[in-house]
Amino acid sequence: MYKHLGSTDISIYPLGIGGIPIQRVSFEDAREVIAHAKGLGINFIDSAQGYSDSEAKIGFAIDSHKNYWKLASKSPARDKKGMEEAVTNSLKKFNRDYMDLYQLHLISSMEELDTVLGPNGAMETLHRYKEQGFIKHIGITGHKPEVLIKALDIYPFATVQVPFNPLETQSIELLEYAKSKGVGTIIMKPLAGGALTSPTACIKYILNQPFVDTVIPGMESIEQVQQNFEASQNSSLCVDEQEAIDKDIRELKNNFCRRCEYCQPCPQGIKIHSVFTLHGYYSRYGLKDWSIPRYQGLPVLADICTECGICETKCPYELPIRDMLKVAHKDFSG
């Protein structure tokens, strides 16, 4: 059941491990979770520089079998020097001489893409490290399908990583296009950041799609690994599983931010999608200690909102953004 990630030489089981929840467990627990995944044949792990000690715990967990694993990480660094520090730190924390995949993280505009691909941009470092053998392949991640489609036309990225699940289907055109070009497709946030309540149904739904190479749910327990693995063995949805998905979508569709950013710019300078993304980590991932300082570090906090309502007139999902901002700020300030 192993398959190549796009046109690369990376052969992986279609269920991988997302590194976000590893932050919440001990080093020893991380080793037990990852060892169980290896025993099932799972061989791909994706993490990021921004996931606090996730990379270090993964490096500790895979130590005696580190060459078995296909490792990926990513950084939001946009310049050459910042990316050099990021890749160097990832290699050190993973305790390995190379990474199978390193990704430009969260590219959300053509201006950002121009920056990373331009003079002294982050891509200069990734190219150099690839030539030196420290990186095998270069990928890109983001939440803006239209930007990523253009990115795939401009540069031969090996992979693209985006959110996709029964609730967030806005990247289907991108994923189909990537597949047609031989670009590997990695699905993050398969449970919509924890908003969807039926993991088995979601994994099956995603792996049923012909444009998906691998899905990387965050897993922090042996039970989660086992449950997701069993879902990956048979992607046929039963009636109850489809009904569970439909129920979630009915309840969430008018109260869930898809990070499309059509609400921007806010006249007060609030990064609305950033507030809601961090609030998801706070309320659904259980990463309160991680998300609170990042919220407090935003240039403008949600309590600056004057309730002008312009954002709500531009939201294609008709979300009650003003109320959602109040809830988020109250939680972060509590």
mmCIF file of C-alpha atoms in Angstrom:
data_model
loop_
_atom_site.group_PDB
_atom_site.id
_atom_site.type_symbol
_atom_site.label_atom_id
_atom_site.label_comp_id
_atom_site.label_asym_id
_atom_site.label_seq_id
_atom_site.Cartn_x
_atom_site.Cartn_y
_atom_site.Cartn_z
ATOM 1 C CA MET A 1 0.000 0.000 0.000
ATOM 2 C CA TYR A 2 3.044 2.261 -0.077
ATOM 3 C CA LYS A 3 3.090 4.952 -2.745
ATOM 4 C CA HIS A 4 5.439 7.613 -4.026
ATOM 5 C CA LEU A 5 4.876 11.166 -2.880
ATOM 6 C CA GLY A 6 4.165 12.744 -6.239
ATOM 7 C CA SER A 7 7.095 12.264 -8.622
ATOM 8 C CA THR A 8 9.635 12.058 -5.812
ATOM 9 C CA ASP A 9 11.546 8.985 -4.685
ATOM 10 C CA ILE A 10 9.867 9.235 -1.255
ATOM 11 C CA SER A 11 7.872 6.026 -0.777
ATOM 12 C CA ILE A 12 5.381 6.371 2.079
ATOM 13 C CA TYR A 13 2.382 4.777 3.682
ATOM 14 C CA PRO A 14 -0.611 7.064 2.891
ATOM 15 C CA LEU A 15 -1.156 7.822 6.588
ATOM 16 C CA GLY A 16 1.573 9.904 8.178
ATOM 17 C CA ILE A 17 2.053 11.674 11.504
ATOM 18 C CA GLY A 18 1.431 15.396 11.984
ATOM 19 C CA GLY A 19 3.774 16.869 14.576
ATOM 20 C CA ILE A 20 1.606 19.484 16.320
ATOM 21 C CA PRO A 21 0.215 17.365 19.224
ATOM 22 C CA ILE A 22 3.633 15.871 20.004
ATOM 23 C CA GLN A 23 4.184 19.121 21.927
ATOM 24 C CA ARG A 24 1.669 17.965 24.526
ATOM 25 C CA VAL A 25 3.314 14.672 25.479
ATOM 26 C CA SER A 26 6.559 13.700 27.188
ATOM 27 C CA PHE A 27 9.665 12.532 25.343
ATOM 28 C CA GLU A 28 9.035 8.958 26.473
ATOM 29 C CA ASP A 29 5.380 9.042 25.425
ATOM 30 C CA ALA A 30 6.406 10.443 22.036
ATOM 31 C CA ARG A 31 8.775 7.510 21.611
ATOM 32 C CA GLU A 32 6.029 4.993 22.428
ATOM 33 C CA VAL A 33 3.563 6.606 20.007
ATOM 34 C CA ILE A 34 6.083 6.759 17.170
ATOM 35 C CA ALA A 35 7.330 3.222 17.837
ATOM 36 C CA HIS A 36 3.755 1.932 17.590
ATOM 37 C CA ALA A 37 3.302 3.774 14.296
ATOM 38 C CA LYS A 38 6.489 2.193 12.952
ATOM 39 C CA GLY A 39 5.254 -1.233 13.948
ATOM 40 C CA LEU A 40 2.191 -0.667 11.752
ATOM 41 C CA GLY A 41 4.276 0.401 8.782
ATOM 42 C CA ILE A 42 3.721 4.168 9.035
ATOM 43 C CA ASN A 43 6.928 5.864 7.903
ATOM 44 C CA PHE A 44 6.286 9.598 7.336
ATOM 45 C CA ILE A 45 6.401 12.381 9.939
ATOM 46 C CA ASP A 46 5.822 16.081 9.288
ATOM 47 C CA SER A 47 6.689 18.760 11.834
ATOM 48 C CA ALA A 48 7.666 22.451 11.848
ATOM 49 C CA GLN A 49 9.991 24.920 13.485
ATOM 50 C CA GLY A 50 7.028 26.602 15.127
ATOM 51 C CA TYR A 51 5.771 23.533 16.996
ATOM 52 C CA SER A 52 7.855 24.256 20.125
ATOM 53 C CA ASP A 53 9.703 21.017 21.075
ATOM 54 C CA SER A 54 7.972 18.741 18.549
ATOM 55 C CA GLU A 55 11.073 18.282 16.382
ATOM 56 C CA ALA A 56 13.262 17.506 19.400
ATOM 57 C CA LYS A 57 10.802 14.885 20.673
ATOM 58 C CA ILE A 58 10.580 13.314 17.233
ATOM 59 C CA GLY A 59 14.382 13.219 16.996
ATOM 60 C CA PHE A 60 14.525 11.529 20.395
ATOM 61 C CA ALA A 61 11.784 9.056 19.450
ATOM 62 C CA ILE A 62 13.264 7.909 16.145
ATOM 63 C CA ASP A 63 16.904 7.818 17.270
ATOM 64 C CA SER A 64 17.591 4.082 16.931
ATOM 65 C CA HIS A 65 15.564 3.827 13.688
ATOM 66 C CA LYS A 66 16.117 7.304 12.269
ATOM 67 C CA ASN A 67 16.893 6.191 8.722
ATOM 68 C CA TYR A 68 13.612 4.248 8.532
ATOM 69 C CA TRP A 69 11.595 7.440 8.703
ATOM 70 C CA LYS A 70 10.786 9.900 5.933
ATOM 71 C CA LEU A 71 11.040 13.259 7.675
ATOM 72 C CA ALA A 72 9.576 16.600 6.677
ATOM 73 C CA SER A 73 9.615 19.981 8.325
ATOM 74 C CA LYS A 74 8.877 23.563 7.392
ATOM 75 C CA SER A 75 9.559 27.166 8.322
ATOM 76 C CA PRO A 76 7.859 30.536 7.736
ATOM 77 C CA ALA A 77 11.293 32.132 7.223
ATOM 78 C CA ARG A 78 11.241 34.338 4.161
ATOM 79 C CA ASP A 79 14.878 35.368 3.830
ATOM 80 C CA LYS A 80 18.065 33.411 3.237
ATOM 81 C CA LYS A 81 19.509 33.825 6.723
ATOM 82 C CA GLY A 82 16.274 32.984 8.534
ATOM 83 C CA MET A 83 15.829 29.810 6.499
ATOM 84 C CA GLU A 84 19.446 28.798 7.129
ATOM 85 C CA GLU A 85 18.840 28.991 10.878
ATOM 86 C CA ALA A 86 15.566 27.088 10.544
ATOM 87 C CA VAL A 87 16.960 24.184 8.522
ATOM 88 C CA THR A 88 20.061 23.933 10.709
ATOM 89 C CA ASN A 89 17.897 23.783 13.827
ATOM 90 C CA SER A 90 15.599 21.155 12.311
ATOM 91 C CA LEU A 91 18.525 18.909 11.395
ATOM 92 C CA LYS A 92 19.977 19.295 14.872
ATOM 93 C CA LYS A 93 16.689 18.511 16.616
ATOM 94 C CA PHE A 94 15.905 15.555 14.378
ATOM 95 C CA ASN A 95 19.480 14.369 14.993
ATOM 96 C CA ARG A 96 19.883 13.395 11.364
ATOM 97 C CA ASP A 97 22.171 14.429 8.502
ATOM 98 C CA TYR A 98 19.375 15.175 6.046
ATOM 99 C CA MET A 99 15.646 15.694 5.673
ATOM 100 C CA ASP A 100 13.558 14.102 2.958
ATOM 101 C CA LEU A 101 11.442 17.232 2.557
ATOM 102 C CA TYR A 102 11.670 20.855 3.665
ATOM 103 C CA GLN A 103 8.808 23.240 2.963
ATOM 104 C CA LEU A 104 8.222 26.953 2.623
ATOM 105 C CA HIS A 105 5.520 27.357 5.256
ATOM 106 C CA LEU A 106 2.260 29.294 4.924
ATOM 107 C CA ILE A 107 2.836 31.202 1.707
ATOM 108 C CA SER A 108 -0.315 33.324 1.511
ATOM 109 C CA SER A 109 0.334 35.979 -1.142
ATOM 110 C CA MET A 110 2.192 36.555 -4.377
ATOM 111 C CA GLU A 111 4.291 39.139 -2.558
ATOM 112 C CA GLU A 112 5.494 36.471 -0.111
ATOM 113 C CA LEU A 113 6.198 34.085 -2.959
ATOM 114 C CA ASP A 114 8.200 36.756 -4.798
ATOM 115 C CA THR A 115 10.181 37.415 -1.626
ATOM 116 C CA VAL A 116 11.161 33.797 -0.969
ATOM 117 C CA LEU A 117 12.046 33.178 -4.613
ATOM 118 C CA GLY A 118 13.836 36.502 -5.087
ATOM 119 C CA PRO A 119 17.372 37.697 -4.292
ATOM 120 C CA ASN A 120 18.413 36.748 -0.736
ATOM 121 C CA GLY A 121 15.129 34.888 -0.351
ATOM 122 C CA ALA A 122 14.617 31.664 1.596
ATOM 123 C CA MET A 123 14.808 29.582 -1.574
ATOM 124 C CA GLU A 124 18.510 30.427 -1.964
ATOM 125 C CA THR A 125 19.183 28.521 1.256
ATOM 126 C CA LEU A 126 16.946 25.601 0.317
ATOM 127 C CA HIS A 127 18.653 25.297 -3.075
ATOM 128 C CA ARG A 128 22.096 25.335 -1.476
ATOM 129 C CA TYR A 129 21.165 22.775 1.169
ATOM 130 C CA LYS A 130 19.578 20.574 -1.492
ATOM 131 C CA GLU A 131 22.766 20.682 -3.566
ATOM 132 C CA GLN A 132 24.755 19.752 -0.451
ATOM 133 C CA GLY A 133 22.465 16.800 0.323
ATOM 134 C CA PHE A 134 20.954 18.170 3.545
ATOM 135 C CA ILE A 135 17.517 18.378 1.891
ATOM 136 C CA LYS A 136 16.219 15.883 -0.648
ATOM 137 C CA HIS A 137 13.133 17.772 -1.864
ATOM 138 C CA ILE A 138 11.540 21.220 -1.524
ATOM 139 C CA GLY A 139 7.823 21.757 -0.921
ATOM 140 C CA ILE A 140 5.343 24.522 -0.127
ATOM 141 C CA THR A 141 2.401 24.864 2.278
ATOM 142 C CA GLY A 142 -0.431 27.340 2.664
ATOM 143 C CA HIS A 143 -4.134 28.030 2.955
ATOM 144 C CA LYS A 144 -4.674 30.073 -0.236
ATOM 145 C CA PRO A 145 -5.301 27.707 -3.165
ATOM 146 C CA GLU A 146 -5.138 30.437 -5.797
ATOM 147 C CA VAL A 147 -1.679 31.502 -4.611
ATOM 148 C CA LEU A 148 -0.391 27.934 -4.467
ATOM 149 C CA ILE A 149 -1.651 27.152 -7.975
ATOM 150 C CA LYS A 150 0.419 30.080 -9.251
ATOM 151 C CA ALA A 151 3.369 28.914 -7.153
ATOM 152 C CA LEU A 152 3.299 25.505 -8.851
ATOM 153 C CA ASP A 153 3.415 27.260 -12.232
ATOM 154 C CA ILE A 154 6.373 29.431 -11.236
ATOM 155 C CA TYR A 155 8.570 26.879 -9.462
ATOM 156 C CA PRO A 156 8.835 23.050 -9.651
ATOM 157 C CA PHE A 157 7.903 22.308 -6.048
ATOM 158 C CA ALA A 158 8.037 18.613 -5.209
ATOM 159 C CA THR A 159 5.042 18.761 -2.853
ATOM 160 C CA VAL A 160 2.188 20.971 -1.728
ATOM 161 C CA GLN A 161 0.569 20.775 1.714
ATOM 162 C CA VAL A 162 -2.884 22.245 2.410
ATOM 163 C CA PRO A 163 -5.892 21.755 4.696
ATOM 164 C CA PHE A 164 -8.507 19.427 3.233
ATOM 165 C CA ASN A 165 -11.371 17.641 4.945
ATOM 166 C CA PRO A 166 -15.153 17.258 4.583
ATOM 167 C CA LEU A 167 -15.628 20.837 5.828
ATOM 168 C CA GLU A 168 -12.725 22.514 4.025
ATOM 169 C CA THR A 169 -12.937 21.540 0.364
ATOM 170 C CA GLN A 170 -11.734 24.797 -1.173
ATOM 171 C CA SER A 171 -8.415 23.237 -2.264
ATOM 172 C CA ILE A 172 -9.836 20.534 -4.553
ATOM 173 C CA GLU A 173 -8.883 22.400 -7.744
ATOM 174 C CA LEU A 174 -5.354 22.951 -6.420
ATOM 175 C CA LEU A 175 -4.948 19.316 -5.375
ATOM 176 C CA GLU A 176 -6.206 18.034 -8.728
ATOM 177 C CA TYR A 177 -3.835 20.406 -10.520
ATOM 178 C CA ALA A 178 -0.903 19.341 -8.347
ATOM 179 C CA LYS A 179 -1.655 15.686 -9.035
ATOM 180 C CA SER A 180 -1.741 16.336 -12.788
ATOM 181 C CA LYS A 181 1.736 17.890 -12.552
ATOM 182 C CA GLY A 182 3.230 15.066 -10.496
ATOM 183 C CA VAL A 183 3.413 17.239 -7.381
ATOM 184 C CA GLY A 184 3.013 15.296 -4.139
ATOM 185 C CA THR A 185 -0.101 16.183 -2.133
ATOM 186 C CA ILE A 186 0.018 16.264 1.664
ATOM 187 C CA ILE A 187 -3.194 16.850 3.583
ATOM 188 C CA MET A 188 -2.953 18.741 6.862
ATOM 189 C CA LYS A 189 -5.764 19.491 9.324
ATOM 190 C CA PRO A 190 -7.854 16.459 8.330
ATOM 191 C CA LEU A 191 -10.169 17.120 11.294
ATOM 192 C CA ALA A 192 -10.372 20.868 10.566
ATOM 193 C CA GLY A 193 -8.138 21.629 13.512
ATOM 194 C CA GLY A 194 -10.141 19.372 15.802
ATOM 195 C CA ALA A 195 -13.522 20.830 14.854
ATOM 196 C CA LEU A 196 -14.706 17.628 13.193
ATOM 197 C CA THR A 197 -15.615 14.925 15.670
ATOM 198 C CA SER A 198 -15.329 11.721 13.602
ATOM 199 C CA PRO A 199 -11.636 10.941 12.971
ATOM 200 C CA THR A 200 -12.258 7.594 11.315
ATOM 201 C CA ALA A 201 -14.828 9.028 8.909
ATOM 202 C CA CYS A 202 -12.577 11.975 8.022
ATOM 203 C CA ILE A 203 -9.514 9.825 7.334
ATOM 204 C CA LYS A 204 -11.599 7.544 5.121
ATOM 205 C CA TYR A 205 -13.163 10.511 3.301
ATOM 206 C CA ILE A 206 -9.749 12.022 2.561
ATOM 207 C CA LEU A 207 -8.024 8.816 1.476
ATOM 208 C CA ASN A 208 -10.935 8.129 -0.869
ATOM 209 C CA GLN A 209 -9.910 11.143 -2.971
ATOM 210 C CA PRO A 210 -7.777 10.305 -6.029
ATOM 211 C CA PHE A 211 -5.725 13.488 -5.652
ATOM 212 C CA VAL A 212 -4.444 12.664 -2.152
ATOM 213 C CA ASP A 213 -1.018 11.087 -1.588
ATOM 214 C CA THR A 214 -0.902 11.218 2.197
ATOM 215 C CA VAL A 215 -2.820 12.599 5.160
ATOM 216 C CA ILE A 216 -1.049 13.642 8.354
ATOM 217 C CA PRO A 217 -3.385 13.793 11.362
ATOM 218 C CA GLY A 218 -1.768 14.863 14.589
ATOM 219 C CA MET A 219 -1.427 11.854 16.877
ATOM 220 C CA GLU A 220 -0.381 11.868 20.528
ATOM 221 C CA SER A 221 -1.460 8.431 21.754
ATOM 222 C CA ILE A 222 -1.164 4.811 20.710
ATOM 223 C CA GLU A 223 -4.971 4.654 20.590
ATOM 224 C CA GLN A 224 -5.140 7.494 18.052
ATOM 225 C CA VAL A 225 -2.454 5.881 15.905
ATOM 226 C CA GLN A 226 -4.293 2.568 15.930
ATOM 227 C CA GLN A 227 -7.670 4.139 15.167
ATOM 228 C CA ASN A 228 -6.323 6.181 12.253
ATOM 229 C CA PHE A 229 -4.360 3.235 10.894
ATOM 230 C CA GLU A 230 -7.452 1.029 10.890
ATOM 231 C CA ALA A 231 -9.335 3.775 9.026
ATOM 232 C CA SER A 232 -6.567 3.876 6.421
ATOM 233 C CA GLN A 233 -6.914 0.154 5.774
ATOM 234 C CA ASN A 234 -10.422 0.506 4.347
ATOM 235 C CA SER A 235 -11.521 3.906 3.101
ATOM 236 C CA SER A 236 -15.132 2.931 2.375
ATOM 237 C CA LEU A 237 -17.511 5.093 4.401
ATOM 238 C CA CYS A 238 -20.430 3.340 6.063
ATOM 239 C CA VAL A 239 -23.794 5.052 6.480
ATOM 240 C CA ASP A 240 -23.148 6.005 10.123
ATOM 241 C CA GLU A 241 -19.782 7.556 9.255
ATOM 242 C CA GLN A 242 -21.255 9.644 6.452
ATOM 243 C CA GLU A 243 -24.053 10.783 8.762
ATOM 244 C CA ALA A 244 -21.481 11.821 11.381
ATOM 245 C CA ILE A 245 -19.694 13.941 8.782
ATOM 246 C CA ASP A 246 -22.959 15.505 7.608
ATOM 247 C CA LYS A 247 -23.941 16.340 11.193
ATOM 248 C CA ASP A 248 -20.625 18.088 11.852
ATOM 249 C CA ILE A 249 -20.885 20.111 8.661
ATOM 250 C CA ARG A 250 -24.418 21.255 9.486
ATOM 251 C CA GLU A 251 -23.330 22.411 12.936
ATOM 252 C CA LEU A 252 -20.043 24.033 11.895
ATOM 253 C CA LYS A 253 -20.614 25.561 8.496
ATOM 254 C CA ASN A 254 -21.711 28.944 9.891
ATOM 255 C CA ASN A 255 -19.172 29.076 12.732
ATOM 256 C CA PHE A 256 -15.861 27.944 11.304
ATOM 257 C CA CYS A 257 -13.122 30.063 9.723
ATOM 258 C CA ARG A 258 -11.627 28.513 6.561
ATOM 259 C CA ARG A 259 -8.696 31.014 6.603
ATOM 260 C CA CYS A 260 -9.547 32.231 3.095
ATOM 261 C CA GLU A 261 -8.727 35.841 4.172
ATOM 262 C CA TYR A 262 -11.478 37.380 2.052
ATOM 263 C CA CYS A 263 -12.430 39.368 5.171
ATOM 264 C CA GLN A 264 -9.109 41.223 5.060
ATOM 265 C CA PRO A 265 -7.974 43.910 5.350
ATOM 266 C CA CYS A 266 -9.577 44.980 8.610
ATOM 267 C CA PRO A 267 -9.726 48.794 8.941
ATOM 268 C CA GLN A 268 -8.290 48.422 12.459
ATOM 269 C CA GLY A 269 -5.495 46.109 11.320
ATOM 270 C CA ILE A 270 -6.769 42.940 13.022
ATOM 271 C CA LYS A 271 -5.428 39.778 11.369
ATOM 272 C CA ILE A 272 -8.782 38.048 11.663
ATOM 273 C CA HIS A 273 -7.730 34.660 10.278
ATOM 274 C CA SER A 274 -4.671 34.610 12.569
ATOM 275 C CA VAL A 275 -6.866 35.227 15.623
ATOM 276 C CA PHE A 276 -9.189 32.370 14.661
ATOM 277 C CA THR A 277 -6.334 30.013 13.811
ATOM 278 C CA LEU A 278 -4.703 30.589 17.184
ATOM 279 C CA HIS A 279 -8.067 30.265 18.900
ATOM 280 C CA GLY A 280 -8.456 26.856 17.275
ATOM 281 C CA TYR A 281 -5.160 25.755 18.822
ATOM 282 C CA TYR A 282 -6.391 27.145 22.160
ATOM 283 C CA SER A 283 -9.865 25.615 22.150
ATOM 284 C CA ARG A 284 -9.548 22.428 20.077
ATOM 285 C CA TYR A 285 -5.912 21.343 20.207
ATOM 286 C CA GLY A 286 -5.508 22.017 23.936
ATOM 287 C CA LEU A 287 -2.418 24.163 23.318
ATOM 288 C CA LYS A 288 -3.328 27.065 25.588
ATOM 289 C CA ASP A 289 0.190 27.753 26.841
ATOM 290 C CA TRP A 290 1.454 27.745 23.255
ATOM 291 C CA SER A 291 -1.286 29.880 21.710
ATOM 292 C CA ILE A 292 -1.758 32.612 24.340
ATOM 293 C CA PRO A 293 1.670 34.274 23.951
ATOM 294 C CA ARG A 294 1.365 34.045 20.171
ATOM 295 C CA TYR A 295 -1.982 35.798 20.322
ATOM 296 C CA GLN A 296 -0.598 38.433 22.678
ATOM 297 C CA GLY A 297 2.254 38.921 20.201
ATOM 298 C CA LEU A 298 -0.042 39.842 17.316
ATOM 299 C CA PRO A 299 0.365 43.482 16.184
ATOM 300 C CA VAL A 300 -3.298 44.213 16.951
ATOM 301 C CA LEU A 301 -5.531 42.283 19.348
ATOM 302 C CA ALA A 302 -9.180 41.484 18.712
ATOM 303 C CA ASP A 303 -10.492 43.902 21.350
ATOM 304 C CA ILE A 304 -9.603 46.780 18.995
ATOM 305 C CA CYS A 305 -12.572 45.752 16.831
ATOM 306 C CA THR A 306 -15.002 48.681 16.387
ATOM 307 C CA GLU A 307 -17.735 46.336 15.116
ATOM 308 C CA CYS A 308 -17.945 48.146 11.790
ATOM 309 C CA GLY A 309 -19.006 44.846 10.214
ATOM 310 C CA ILE A 310 -17.102 45.291 6.944
ATOM 311 C CA CYS A 311 -15.453 41.893 7.412
ATOM 312 C CA GLU A 312 -18.806 40.152 7.658
ATOM 313 C CA THR A 313 -20.011 41.647 4.383
ATOM 314 C CA LYS A 314 -16.985 40.098 2.631
ATOM 315 C CA CYS A 315 -17.031 36.659 4.278
ATOM 316 C CA PRO A 316 -18.275 34.075 1.728
ATOM 317 C CA TYR A 317 -19.358 31.810 4.595
ATOM 318 C CA GLU A 318 -21.404 34.530 6.364
ATOM 319 C CA LEU A 319 -19.619 33.998 9.661
ATOM 320 C CA PRO A 320 -20.502 36.143 12.706
ATOM 321 C CA ILE A 321 -16.934 37.429 12.768
ATOM 322 C CA ARG A 322 -17.524 40.197 15.310
ATOM 323 C CA ASP A 323 -18.954 37.801 17.874
ATOM 324 C CA MET A 324 -16.233 35.248 17.159
ATOM 325 C CA LEU A 325 -13.538 37.868 17.767
ATOM 326 C CA LYS A 326 -15.097 38.738 21.125
ATOM 327 C CA VAL A 327 -15.097 35.086 22.201
ATOM 328 C CA ALA A 328 -11.505 34.594 21.108
ATOM 329 C CA HIS A 329 -10.218 37.672 22.942
ATOM 330 C CA LYS A 330 -12.147 36.749 26.084
ATOM 331 C CA ASP A 331 -10.620 33.269 26.087
ATOM 332 C CA PHE A 332 -7.103 34.526 25.452
ATOM 333 C CA SER A 333 -7.469 37.147 28.183
ATOM 334 C CA GLY A 334 -9.054 34.846 30.756
#
